[in-house]
Amino acid sequence: MDAADLDYRARTLSGCIPSSLVIRLVELGHEREVEFQAGRGEWFCALEWARLLGDRQQYEQALQVLAPYIATGWWPAARARAELLEDWGRAQEAIELSRPYTQAGDRQVLDFFARLLARHGRAAEALALLRPGVGDWFLAQALVDVGDAAGRDEEVAALLEARIEAAVPACDDPDCHRLRLEPSNAFDLLATVRERQGRVEEAIALLRRREVTSVNGRDALADLLARHGRIEELRAYADSEHHGHAARSLAEVLEERGDEEGAIAVYRTFADKPHGMWRVGHLLSQLLVRRGRIDEAIAALRALADSPGGADDCVIDALCTLYAEHGRAQEALAHLDALKERRDGEEEWDFFQIRLPLMADCGLLDEAIEQARAHPESGTWYAAWSLSHLLADAGRTEEAVTVLEQHPGYNDTVLAHHLIDLGRIKDAVHLLQARPSTAPDPDPWVGTYSDEPPF
């Protein structure tokens, strides 16, 4: 085994048995195959087999499964072993195993090791390890978390304040107010520390200085105001914040307090803004579903679908799924029929594939299969994926395999899944391992680039 090859296969899922299919093999009682492949360089098989052995308290055998992978120097294998050791109550062994990998300075390794130390009463040591990396946003996040465990918030705050004070303008334009700040999340992290210390006003002031206000659909300032019950401030912020994330925080806290109508009103008010429905339509419908107001939830998604540009496949899929989840698949089909009519009778595959499970729900599985075969895009690899699922649901798995085999190189994981269900384990494994498993050669082009137009 080779660390670079292992890494490439694990990241790209090329030339290997992916985790989902390893689990499927175990579910169907093919543990011996998983054990066999674990000894032949199949990382996800090795990982699952080691976990199973650990669950059976066969600890040394589990460690032996991972040993050849660790011998390559590949960090994910060492991390997996450390996690198993920690789960078994052998934290000191996990620490000793992981420590040498930190010498290379890899941020993922440092983050893992520091958190491991902190979980086992060595937060001060973890803090010392992370301090030099305070300029890296990822390690700075770990530093803040470890600082809490170590009881050294003020020390961490001082490090972050120094980074903020050292920030310089991002450009030479005197009208540019952006900062070149490292770590880029320094304001957010310092606000976290100040809130932990009970210095909420300072935390709010810091968050108001951020340049990026929303991360992964959440707004830290809005969430802070919600946590501290500062509803009127949050309401004012939600009125000015255009992403809809502050409105979401406000609606969530009102719902938690039992003010259902108030939460709904927040979303409806934001939805009246230009493009507002796009930002909160799904959230509004989910809130209404939680409250058992299904007709209103459907109406909210229909309003989103009917908004300018709203009839995209994601919105229509959400609407039809909501119909189907409440026993109204026929109404979903009627909506698709109306949409198709508005498009002069054309229904591209992105919309047509939404129709297929609805037909199955209505007892029209055979008709769905026939319509899928007759669709103008039926000969494509992506249509084969949907058709194969219909055939498998109808108990026609051999036909599903035939459909997928017409598009070699596409949908291999789906095809392998069907082969496993048919008991054709060797065929499935051969298919997966036949895919390219090495990184492509570097681009041979060695010309020079120019930043002068034309580019």
GROMACS .gro file of C-alpha atoms in nm:
model
  455
    1MET     CA    1   0.000   0.000   0.000
    2ASP     CA    2   0.104   0.358  -0.068
    3ALA     CA    3  -0.009   0.663   0.131
    4ALA     CA    4  -0.066   0.881  -0.178
    5ASP     CA    5  -0.273   0.611  -0.346
    6LEU     CA    6  -0.475   0.548  -0.031
    7ASP     CA    7  -0.542   0.919   0.006
    8TYR     CA    8  -0.650   0.962  -0.354
    9ARG     CA    9  -0.885   0.665  -0.345
   10ALA     CA   10  -1.038   0.767  -0.013
   11ARG     CA   11  -1.095   1.127  -0.125
   12THR     CA   12  -1.230   1.049  -0.472
   13LEU     CA   13  -1.388   0.709  -0.401
   14SER     CA   14  -1.213   0.581  -0.713
   15GLY     CA   15  -1.091   0.225  -0.746
   16CYS     CA   16  -1.226   0.124  -0.407
   17ILE     CA   17  -1.532  -0.005  -0.225
   18PRO     CA   18  -1.700   0.304  -0.074
   19SER     CA   19  -1.819   0.310   0.284
   20SER     CA   20  -2.188   0.290   0.190
   21LEU     CA   21  -2.136  -0.039   0.009
   22VAL     CA   22  -1.916  -0.180   0.284
   23ILE     CA   23  -2.204  -0.121   0.524
   24ARG     CA   24  -2.441  -0.284   0.275
   25LEU     CA   25  -2.216  -0.591   0.258
   26VAL     CA   26  -2.223  -0.618   0.636
   27GLU     CA   27  -2.601  -0.573   0.647
   28LEU     CA   28  -2.645  -0.863   0.405
   29GLY     CA   29  -2.415  -1.091   0.602
   30HIS     CA   30  -2.103  -1.071   0.386
   31GLU     CA   31  -1.860  -1.003   0.669
   32ARG     CA   32  -1.606  -1.250   0.534
   33GLU     CA   33  -1.579  -1.050   0.212
   34VAL     CA   34  -1.526  -0.730   0.410
   35GLU     CA   35  -1.256  -0.902   0.616
   36PHE     CA   36  -1.089  -1.038   0.301
   37GLN     CA   37  -1.089  -0.701   0.123
   38ALA     CA   38  -0.960  -0.527   0.437
   39GLY     CA   39  -0.644  -0.733   0.397
   40ARG     CA   40  -0.611  -0.633   0.032
   41GLY     CA   41  -0.585  -0.258   0.071
   42GLU     CA   42  -0.954  -0.163   0.081
   43TRP     CA   43  -0.949   0.117   0.337
   44PHE     CA   44  -1.321   0.145   0.404
   45CYS     CA   45  -1.341  -0.232   0.451
   46ALA     CA   46  -1.051  -0.217   0.695
   47LEU     CA   47  -1.210   0.068   0.888
   48GLU     CA   48  -1.547  -0.105   0.919
   49TRP     CA   49  -1.392  -0.443   1.004
   50ALA     CA   50  -1.177  -0.286   1.276
   51ARG     CA   51  -1.484  -0.120   1.425
   52LEU     CA   52  -1.678  -0.445   1.422
   53LEU     CA   53  -1.394  -0.629   1.595
   54GLY     CA   54  -1.372  -0.352   1.853
   55ASP     CA   55  -1.746  -0.379   1.921
   56ARG     CA   56  -1.683  -0.748   1.992
   57GLN     CA   57  -1.398  -0.655   2.228
   58GLN     CA   58  -1.143  -0.816   1.998
   59TYR     CA   59  -0.922  -0.512   2.039
   60GLU     CA   60  -0.584  -0.644   1.935
   61GLN     CA   61  -0.723  -0.805   1.621
   62ALA     CA   62  -0.887  -0.471   1.535
   63LEU     CA   63  -0.557  -0.288   1.570
   64GLN     CA   64  -0.383  -0.546   1.353
   65VAL     CA   65  -0.632  -0.477   1.073
   66LEU     CA   66  -0.524  -0.112   1.063
   67ALA     CA   67  -0.153  -0.175   1.110
   68PRO     CA   68  -0.057  -0.208   0.738
   69TYR     CA   69  -0.235   0.118   0.660
   70ILE     CA   70  -0.064   0.301   0.945
   71ALA     CA   71   0.270   0.165   0.828
   72THR     CA   72   0.238   0.377   0.511
   73GLY     CA   73   0.245   0.695   0.722
   74TRP     CA   74  -0.106   0.792   0.612
   75TRP     CA   75  -0.260   1.015   0.879
   76PRO     CA   76  -0.629   0.913   0.838
   77ALA     CA   77  -0.534   0.556   0.930
   78ALA     CA   78  -0.352   0.673   1.242
   79ARG     CA   79  -0.643   0.897   1.333
   80ALA     CA   80  -0.888   0.608   1.294
   81ARG     CA   81  -0.675   0.395   1.526
   82ALA     CA   82  -0.650   0.679   1.779
   83GLU     CA   83  -1.027   0.723   1.776
   84LEU     CA   84  -1.079   0.353   1.839
   85LEU     CA   85  -0.830   0.356   2.126
   86GLU     CA   86  -1.004   0.655   2.282
   87ASP     CA   87  -1.343   0.484   2.245
   88TRP     CA   88  -1.199   0.181   2.426
   89GLY     CA   89  -1.080   0.392   2.717
   90ARG     CA   90  -0.715   0.387   2.612
   91ALA     CA   91  -0.670   0.763   2.564
   92GLN     CA   92  -0.302   0.767   2.659
   93GLU     CA   93  -0.222   0.523   2.380
   94ALA     CA   94  -0.420   0.741   2.140
   95ILE     CA   95  -0.215   1.044   2.243
   96GLU     CA   96   0.115   0.863   2.205
   97LEU     CA   97   0.015   0.733   1.864
   98SER     CA   98  -0.094   1.076   1.734
   99ARG     CA   99   0.182   1.296   1.874
  100PRO     CA  100   0.453   1.222   1.610
  101TYR     CA  101   0.219   1.329   1.329
  102THR     CA  102   0.196   1.683   1.467
  103GLN     CA  103   0.559   1.752   1.377
  104ALA     CA  104   0.468   1.816   1.012
  105GLY     CA  105   0.239   2.102   1.121
  106ASP     CA  106  -0.069   1.983   0.931
  107ARG     CA  107  -0.370   2.180   1.056
  108GLN     CA  108  -0.604   1.877   1.055
  109VAL     CA  109  -0.359   1.681   1.269
  110LEU     CA  110  -0.301   1.970   1.510
  111ASP     CA  111  -0.674   2.027   1.551
  112PHE     CA  112  -0.741   1.660   1.622
  113PHE     CA  113  -0.450   1.619   1.862
  114ALA     CA  114  -0.522   1.938   2.056
  115ARG     CA  115  -0.886   1.842   2.106
  116LEU     CA  116  -0.782   1.492   2.208
  117LEU     CA  117  -0.550   1.638   2.472
  118ALA     CA  118  -0.819   1.875   2.597
  119ARG     CA  119  -1.074   1.596   2.632
  120HIS     CA  120  -0.840   1.415   2.865
  121GLY     CA  121  -0.737   1.685   3.106
  122ARG     CA  122  -0.441   1.825   2.917
  123ALA     CA  123  -0.594   2.145   2.782
  124ALA     CA  124  -0.295   2.359   2.884
  125GLU     CA  125  -0.069   2.143   2.669
  126ALA     CA  126  -0.318   2.168   2.384
  127LEU     CA  127  -0.324   2.546   2.417
  128ALA     CA  128   0.053   2.565   2.389
  129LEU     CA  129   0.040   2.350   2.077
  130LEU     CA  130  -0.215   2.575   1.906
  131ARG     CA  131  -0.083   2.919   2.004
  132PRO     CA  132   0.161   2.947   1.708
  133GLY     CA  133  -0.127   2.880   1.468
  134VAL     CA  134  -0.352   3.162   1.587
  135GLY     CA  135  -0.329   3.328   1.245
  136ASP     CA  136  -0.501   3.032   1.081
  137TRP     CA  137  -0.882   3.054   1.105
  138PHE     CA  138  -0.921   2.679   1.148
  139LEU     CA  139  -0.664   2.645   1.425
  140ALA     CA  140  -0.786   2.967   1.588
  141GLN     CA  141  -1.130   2.807   1.624
  142ALA     CA  142  -0.969   2.510   1.800
  143LEU     CA  143  -0.768   2.750   2.017
  144VAL     CA  144  -1.087   2.919   2.138
  145ASP     CA  145  -1.251   2.586   2.218
  146VAL     CA  146  -0.943   2.455   2.400
  147GLY     CA  147  -0.902   2.784   2.586
  148ASP     CA  148  -1.246   2.728   2.738
  149ALA     CA  149  -1.146   2.379   2.857
  150ALA     CA  150  -0.820   2.516   2.997
  151GLY     CA  151  -0.991   2.804   3.179
  152ARG     CA  152  -0.765   3.051   3.002
  153ASP     CA  153  -1.011   3.264   2.809
  154GLU     CA  154  -0.833   3.590   2.884
  155GLU     CA  155  -0.507   3.461   2.740
  156VAL     CA  156  -0.684   3.353   2.420
  157ALA     CA  157  -0.867   3.686   2.402
  158ALA     CA  158  -0.535   3.873   2.425
  159LEU     CA  159  -0.399   3.673   2.131
  160LEU     CA  160  -0.703   3.755   1.919
  161GLU     CA  161  -0.703   4.122   2.017
  162ALA     CA  162  -0.342   4.147   1.908
  163ARG     CA  163  -0.430   3.999   1.569
  164ILE     CA  164  -0.716   4.246   1.526
  165GLU     CA  165  -0.494   4.540   1.619
  166ALA     CA  166  -0.234   4.420   1.366
  167ALA     CA  167  -0.488   4.411   1.082
  168VAL     CA  168  -0.411   4.640   0.788
  169PRO     CA  169  -0.634   4.779   0.511
  170ALA     CA  170  -0.706   4.525   0.241
  171CYS     CA  171  -0.614   4.770  -0.037
  172ASP     CA  172  -0.474   5.117  -0.102
  173ASP     CA  173  -0.811   5.272  -0.185
  174PRO     CA  174  -0.888   5.526   0.092
  175ASP     CA  175  -1.260   5.448   0.053
  176CYS     CA  176  -1.205   5.078   0.117
  177HIS     CA  177  -1.288   4.985   0.476
  178ARG     CA  178  -1.203   4.617   0.450
  179LEU     CA  179  -0.923   4.469   0.657
  180ARG     CA  180  -0.663   4.207   0.582
  181LEU     CA  181  -0.722   4.013   0.900
  182GLU     CA  182  -0.560   3.688   1.007
  183PRO     CA  183  -0.738   3.487   1.125
  184SER     CA  184  -1.028   3.600   0.911
  185ASN     CA  185  -1.276   3.499   1.184
  186ALA     CA  186  -1.100   3.691   1.464
  187PHE     CA  187  -1.400   3.911   1.544
  188ASP     CA  188  -1.634   3.611   1.567
  189LEU     CA  189  -1.394   3.413   1.784
  190LEU     CA  190  -1.319   3.700   2.020
  191ALA     CA  191  -1.694   3.759   2.050
  192THR     CA  192  -1.735   3.394   2.149
  193VAL     CA  193  -1.481   3.437   2.427
  194ARG     CA  194  -1.635   3.761   2.552
  195GLU     CA  195  -1.982   3.608   2.558
  196ARG     CA  196  -1.846   3.315   2.761
  197GLN     CA  197  -1.705   3.567   3.005
  198GLY     CA  198  -2.044   3.737   3.037
  199ARG     CA  199  -1.928   4.047   2.850
  200VAL     CA  200  -2.219   4.044   2.608
  201GLU     CA  201  -2.206   4.411   2.507
  202GLU     CA  202  -1.846   4.370   2.395
  203ALA     CA  203  -1.938   4.056   2.202
  204ILE     CA  204  -2.217   4.240   2.021
  205ALA     CA  205  -1.986   4.530   1.936
  206LEU     CA  206  -1.728   4.290   1.794
  207LEU     CA  207  -1.981   4.110   1.576
  208ARG     CA  208  -2.101   4.440   1.435
  209ARG     CA  209  -1.747   4.493   1.300
  210ARG     CA  210  -1.742   4.173   1.091
  211GLU     CA  211  -1.721   4.183   0.714
  212VAL     CA  212  -1.872   3.837   0.656
  213THR     CA  213  -2.194   3.823   0.855
  214SER     CA  214  -2.326   3.479   0.768
  215VAL     CA  215  -2.155   3.140   0.770
  216ASN     CA  216  -2.332   2.816   0.675
  217GLY     CA  217  -2.670   2.981   0.688
  218ARG     CA  218  -2.627   3.122   1.038
  219ASP     CA  219  -2.558   3.474   1.159
  220ALA     CA  220  -2.355   3.483   1.481
  221LEU     CA  221  -2.487   3.824   1.589
  222ALA     CA  222  -2.848   3.718   1.539
  223ASP     CA  223  -2.792   3.395   1.729
  224LEU     CA  224  -2.623   3.582   2.016
  225LEU     CA  225  -2.913   3.827   2.046
  226ALA     CA  226  -3.154   3.533   2.044
  227ARG     CA  227  -2.962   3.347   2.315
  228HIS     CA  228  -2.982   3.649   2.544
  229GLY     CA  229  -3.347   3.726   2.478
  230ARG     CA  230  -3.280   4.064   2.321
  231ILE     CA  231  -3.580   4.032   2.097
  232GLU     CA  232  -3.631   4.394   1.998
  233GLU     CA  233  -3.268   4.432   1.895
  234LEU     CA  234  -3.294   4.108   1.702
  235ARG     CA  235  -3.613   4.226   1.537
  236ALA     CA  236  -3.444   4.548   1.425
  237TYR     CA  237  -3.146   4.353   1.295
  238ALA     CA  238  -3.371   4.110   1.107
  239ASP     CA  239  -3.537   4.403   0.936
  240SER     CA  240  -3.206   4.527   0.797
  241GLU     CA  241  -3.022   4.197   0.734
  242HIS     CA  242  -3.085   4.088   0.375
  243HIS     CA  243  -2.983   3.721   0.385
  244GLY     CA  244  -3.282   3.622   0.599
  245HIS     CA  245  -3.057   3.454   0.856
  246ALA     CA  246  -3.145   3.702   1.130
  247ALA     CA  247  -3.513   3.653   1.047
  248ARG     CA  248  -3.456   3.281   1.091
  249SER     CA  249  -3.300   3.331   1.436
  250LEU     CA  250  -3.588   3.555   1.539
  251ALA     CA  251  -3.851   3.309   1.415
  252GLU     CA  252  -3.678   3.020   1.591
  253VAL     CA  253  -3.665   3.193   1.929
  254LEU     CA  254  -4.028   3.303   1.900
  255GLU     CA  255  -4.132   2.948   1.814
  256GLU     CA  256  -3.938   2.814   2.113
  257ARG     CA  257  -4.130   3.059   2.333
  258GLY     CA  258  -4.460   2.930   2.199
  259ASP     CA  259  -4.531   3.236   1.985
  260GLU     CA  260  -4.620   3.042   1.671
  261GLU     CA  261  -4.802   3.329   1.502
  262GLY     CA  262  -4.518   3.568   1.574
  263ALA     CA  263  -4.265   3.331   1.416
  264ILE     CA  264  -4.481   3.285   1.108
  265ALA     CA  265  -4.528   3.662   1.080
  266VAL     CA  266  -4.150   3.713   1.082
  267TYR     CA  267  -4.110   3.488   0.778
  268ARG     CA  268  -4.411   3.634   0.598
  269THR     CA  269  -4.283   3.988   0.651
  270PHE     CA  270  -3.942   3.899   0.515
  271ALA     CA  271  -4.102   3.711   0.224
  272ASP     CA  272  -4.268   4.036   0.113
  273LYS     CA  273  -3.926   4.190   0.044
  274PRO     CA  274  -3.776   4.163  -0.306
  275HIS     CA  275  -3.650   3.805  -0.342
  276GLY     CA  276  -3.740   3.750   0.024
  277MET     CA  277  -3.954   3.444  -0.044
  278TRP     CA  278  -3.652   3.278  -0.204
  279ARG     CA  279  -3.461   3.312   0.123
  280VAL     CA  280  -3.728   3.204   0.372
  281GLY     CA  281  -3.988   3.008   0.175
  282HIS     CA  282  -3.852   2.666   0.274
  283LEU     CA  283  -3.809   2.773   0.638
  284LEU     CA  284  -4.165   2.903   0.653
  285SER     CA  285  -4.304   2.582   0.507
  286GLN     CA  286  -4.105   2.370   0.755
  287LEU     CA  287  -4.235   2.576   1.047
  288LEU     CA  288  -4.592   2.534   0.924
  289VAL     CA  289  -4.541   2.159   0.885
  290ARG     CA  290  -4.411   2.134   1.243
  291ARG     CA  291  -4.733   2.300   1.354
  292GLY     CA  292  -4.950   2.067   1.149
  293ARG     CA  293  -5.062   2.343   0.912
  294ILE     CA  294  -4.998   2.144   0.597
  295ASP     CA  295  -5.219   2.340   0.359
  296GLU     CA  296  -5.044   2.662   0.454
  297ALA     CA  297  -4.703   2.495   0.418
  298ILE     CA  298  -4.791   2.383   0.068
  299ALA     CA  299  -4.921   2.730  -0.013
  300ALA     CA  300  -4.589   2.880   0.103
  301LEU     CA  301  -4.390   2.654  -0.129
  302ARG     CA  302  -4.633   2.718  -0.414
  303ALA     CA  303  -4.582   3.091  -0.364
  304LEU     CA  304  -4.208   3.031  -0.388
  305ALA     CA  305  -4.255   2.818  -0.700
  306ASP     CA  306  -4.471   3.087  -0.857
  307SER     CA  307  -4.230   3.371  -0.779
  308PRO     CA  308  -4.013   3.506  -1.064
  309GLY     CA  309  -3.772   3.231  -1.155
  310GLY     CA  310  -3.910   3.016  -0.875
  311ALA     CA  311  -4.008   2.712  -1.077
  312ASP     CA  312  -3.667   2.548  -1.062
  313ASP     CA  313  -3.633   2.177  -1.003
  314CYS     CA  314  -3.522   2.211  -0.639
  315VAL     CA  315  -3.828   2.414  -0.540
  316ILE     CA  316  -4.066   2.193  -0.735
  317ASP     CA  317  -3.907   1.882  -0.585
  318ALA     CA  318  -3.954   2.022  -0.232
  319LEU     CA  319  -4.317   2.105  -0.308
  320CYS     CA  320  -4.391   1.763  -0.456
  321THR     CA  321  -4.214   1.589  -0.169
  322LEU     CA  322  -4.431   1.779   0.077
  323TYR     CA  323  -4.742   1.674  -0.112
  324ALA     CA  324  -4.628   1.310  -0.117
  325GLU     CA  325  -4.533   1.301   0.252
  326HIS     CA  326  -4.891   1.387   0.337
  327GLY     CA  327  -5.061   1.142   0.106
  328ARG     CA  328  -5.130   1.390  -0.172
  329ALA     CA  329  -4.915   1.256  -0.454
  330GLN     CA  330  -5.201   1.304  -0.702
  331GLU     CA  331  -5.201   1.678  -0.635
  332ALA     CA  332  -4.825   1.686  -0.689
  333LEU     CA  333  -4.872   1.516  -1.026
  334ALA     CA  334  -5.141   1.769  -1.115
  335HIS     CA  335  -4.899   2.051  -1.035
  336LEU     CA  336  -4.634   1.894  -1.260
  337ASP     CA  337  -4.893   1.855  -1.537
  338ALA     CA  338  -4.980   2.224  -1.513
  339LEU     CA  339  -4.614   2.320  -1.519
  340LYS     CA  340  -4.557   2.099  -1.823
  341GLU     CA  341  -4.848   2.260  -2.002
  342ARG     CA  342  -4.707   2.607  -1.934
  343ARG     CA  343  -4.387   2.488  -2.099
  344ASP     CA  344  -4.561   2.388  -2.421
  345GLY     CA  345  -4.578   2.023  -2.327
  346GLU     CA  346  -4.203   1.985  -2.271
  347GLU     CA  347  -4.062   1.836  -1.952
  348GLU     CA  348  -3.687   1.803  -1.926
  349TRP     CA  349  -3.547   1.523  -1.715
  350ASP     CA  350  -3.479   1.740  -1.409
  351PHE     CA  351  -3.855   1.785  -1.373
  352PHE     CA  352  -3.963   1.453  -1.518
  353GLN     CA  353  -3.767   1.253  -1.261
  354ILE     CA  354  -3.969   1.425  -0.986
  355ARG     CA  355  -4.278   1.267  -1.140
  356LEU     CA  356  -4.153   0.907  -1.117
  357PRO     CA  357  -4.170   0.841  -0.740
  358LEU     CA  358  -4.504   1.020  -0.728
  359MET     CA  359  -4.642   0.778  -0.985
  360ALA     CA  360  -4.505   0.490  -0.779
  361ASP     CA  361  -4.682   0.629  -0.472
  362CYS     CA  362  -5.006   0.628  -0.672
  363GLY     CA  363  -4.964   0.261  -0.766
  364LEU     CA  364  -4.843   0.344  -1.116
  365LEU     CA  365  -4.493   0.196  -1.091
  366ASP     CA  366  -4.511   0.003  -1.419
  367GLU     CA  367  -4.644   0.312  -1.597
  368ALA     CA  368  -4.359   0.518  -1.449
  369ILE     CA  369  -4.108   0.269  -1.589
  370GLU     CA  370  -4.264   0.282  -1.934
  371GLN     CA  371  -4.275   0.662  -1.937
  372ALA     CA  372  -3.912   0.677  -1.825
  373ARG     CA  373  -3.812   0.447  -2.111
  374ALA     CA  374  -4.005   0.664  -2.357
  375HIS     CA  375  -3.863   0.999  -2.244
  376PRO     CA  376  -3.637   1.176  -2.498
  377GLU     CA  377  -3.348   1.172  -2.248
  378SER     CA  378  -3.393   0.805  -2.155
  379GLY     CA  379  -3.067   0.709  -2.324
  380THR     CA  380  -2.851   0.923  -2.093
  381TRP     CA  381  -2.650   0.800  -1.797
  382TYR     CA  382  -2.846   1.017  -1.553
  383ALA     CA  383  -3.179   0.878  -1.675
  384ALA     CA  384  -3.039   0.527  -1.632
  385TRP     CA  385  -2.977   0.605  -1.266
  386SER     CA  386  -3.343   0.695  -1.203
  387LEU     CA  387  -3.479   0.412  -1.416
  388SER     CA  388  -3.264   0.157  -1.233
  389HIS     CA  389  -3.416   0.259  -0.901
  390LEU     CA  390  -3.767   0.219  -1.040
  391LEU     CA  391  -3.687  -0.125  -1.174
  392ALA     CA  392  -3.530  -0.232  -0.845
  393ASP     CA  393  -3.836  -0.108  -0.654
  394ALA     CA  394  -4.048  -0.321  -0.888
  395GLY     CA  395  -3.837  -0.627  -0.805
  396ARG     CA  396  -3.673  -0.619  -1.149
  397THR     CA  397  -3.316  -0.578  -1.029
  398GLU     CA  398  -3.165  -0.778  -1.316
  399GLU     CA  399  -3.319  -0.529  -1.559
  400ALA     CA  400  -3.183  -0.243  -1.348
  401VAL     CA  401  -2.836  -0.390  -1.384
  402THR     CA  402  -2.879  -0.421  -1.761
  403VAL     CA  403  -2.982  -0.056  -1.789
  404LEU     CA  404  -2.681   0.064  -1.591
  405GLU     CA  405  -2.436  -0.158  -1.776
  406GLN     CA  406  -2.518   0.034  -2.095
  407HIS     CA  407  -2.329   0.332  -1.949
  408PRO     CA  408  -1.991   0.198  -1.831
  409GLY     CA  409  -1.800   0.437  -1.612
  410TYR     CA  410  -2.117   0.607  -1.487
  411ASN     CA  411  -2.326   0.512  -1.184
  412ASP     CA  412  -2.078   0.239  -1.088
  413THR     CA  413  -2.164   0.266  -0.720
  414VAL     CA  414  -2.536   0.227  -0.795
  415LEU     CA  415  -2.466  -0.068  -1.023
  416ALA     CA  416  -2.247  -0.231  -0.759
  417HIS     CA  417  -2.524  -0.183  -0.504
  418HIS     CA  418  -2.767  -0.374  -0.725
  419LEU     CA  419  -2.511  -0.646  -0.791
  420ILE     CA  420  -2.460  -0.688  -0.417
  421ASP     CA  421  -2.835  -0.715  -0.365
  422LEU     CA  422  -2.837  -0.992  -0.628
  423GLY     CA  423  -2.560  -1.175  -0.443
  424ARG     CA  424  -2.305  -1.108  -0.718
  425ILE     CA  425  -2.041  -0.990  -0.472
  426LYS     CA  426  -1.734  -1.070  -0.683
  427ASP     CA  427  -1.881  -0.885  -0.982
  428ALA     CA  428  -1.954  -0.580  -0.768
  429VAL     CA  429  -1.604  -0.574  -0.619
  430HIS     CA  430  -1.440  -0.621  -0.958
  431LEU     CA  431  -1.646  -0.335  -1.102
  432LEU     CA  432  -1.546  -0.096  -0.823
  433GLN     CA  433  -1.180  -0.190  -0.821
  434ALA     CA  434  -1.155  -0.160  -1.199
  435ARG     CA  435  -1.214   0.216  -1.183
  436PRO     CA  436  -0.905   0.439  -1.206
  437SER     CA  437  -0.746   0.456  -0.862
  438THR     CA  438  -0.444   0.676  -0.917
  439ALA     CA  439  -0.419   1.051  -0.945
  440PRO     CA  440  -0.409   1.183  -1.302
  441ASP     CA  441  -0.076   1.294  -1.442
  442PRO     CA  442  -0.002   1.664  -1.396
  443ASP     CA  443  -0.097   1.896  -1.679
  444PRO     CA  444   0.190   1.876  -1.931
  445TRP     CA  445   0.132   2.233  -2.050
  446VAL     CA  446   0.431   2.446  -1.947
  447GLY     CA  447   0.352   2.772  -2.121
  448THR     CA  448   0.351   3.110  -1.951
  449TYR     CA  449   0.049   3.303  -1.827
  450SER     CA  450  -0.029   3.666  -1.893
  451ASP     CA  451  -0.241   3.909  -1.697
  452GLU     CA  452  -0.279   4.134  -2.000
  453PRO     CA  453  -0.598   4.120  -2.210
  454PRO     CA  454  -0.709   3.925  -2.397
  455PHE     CA  455  -0.680   3.668  -2.123
   0.00000   0.00000   0.00000
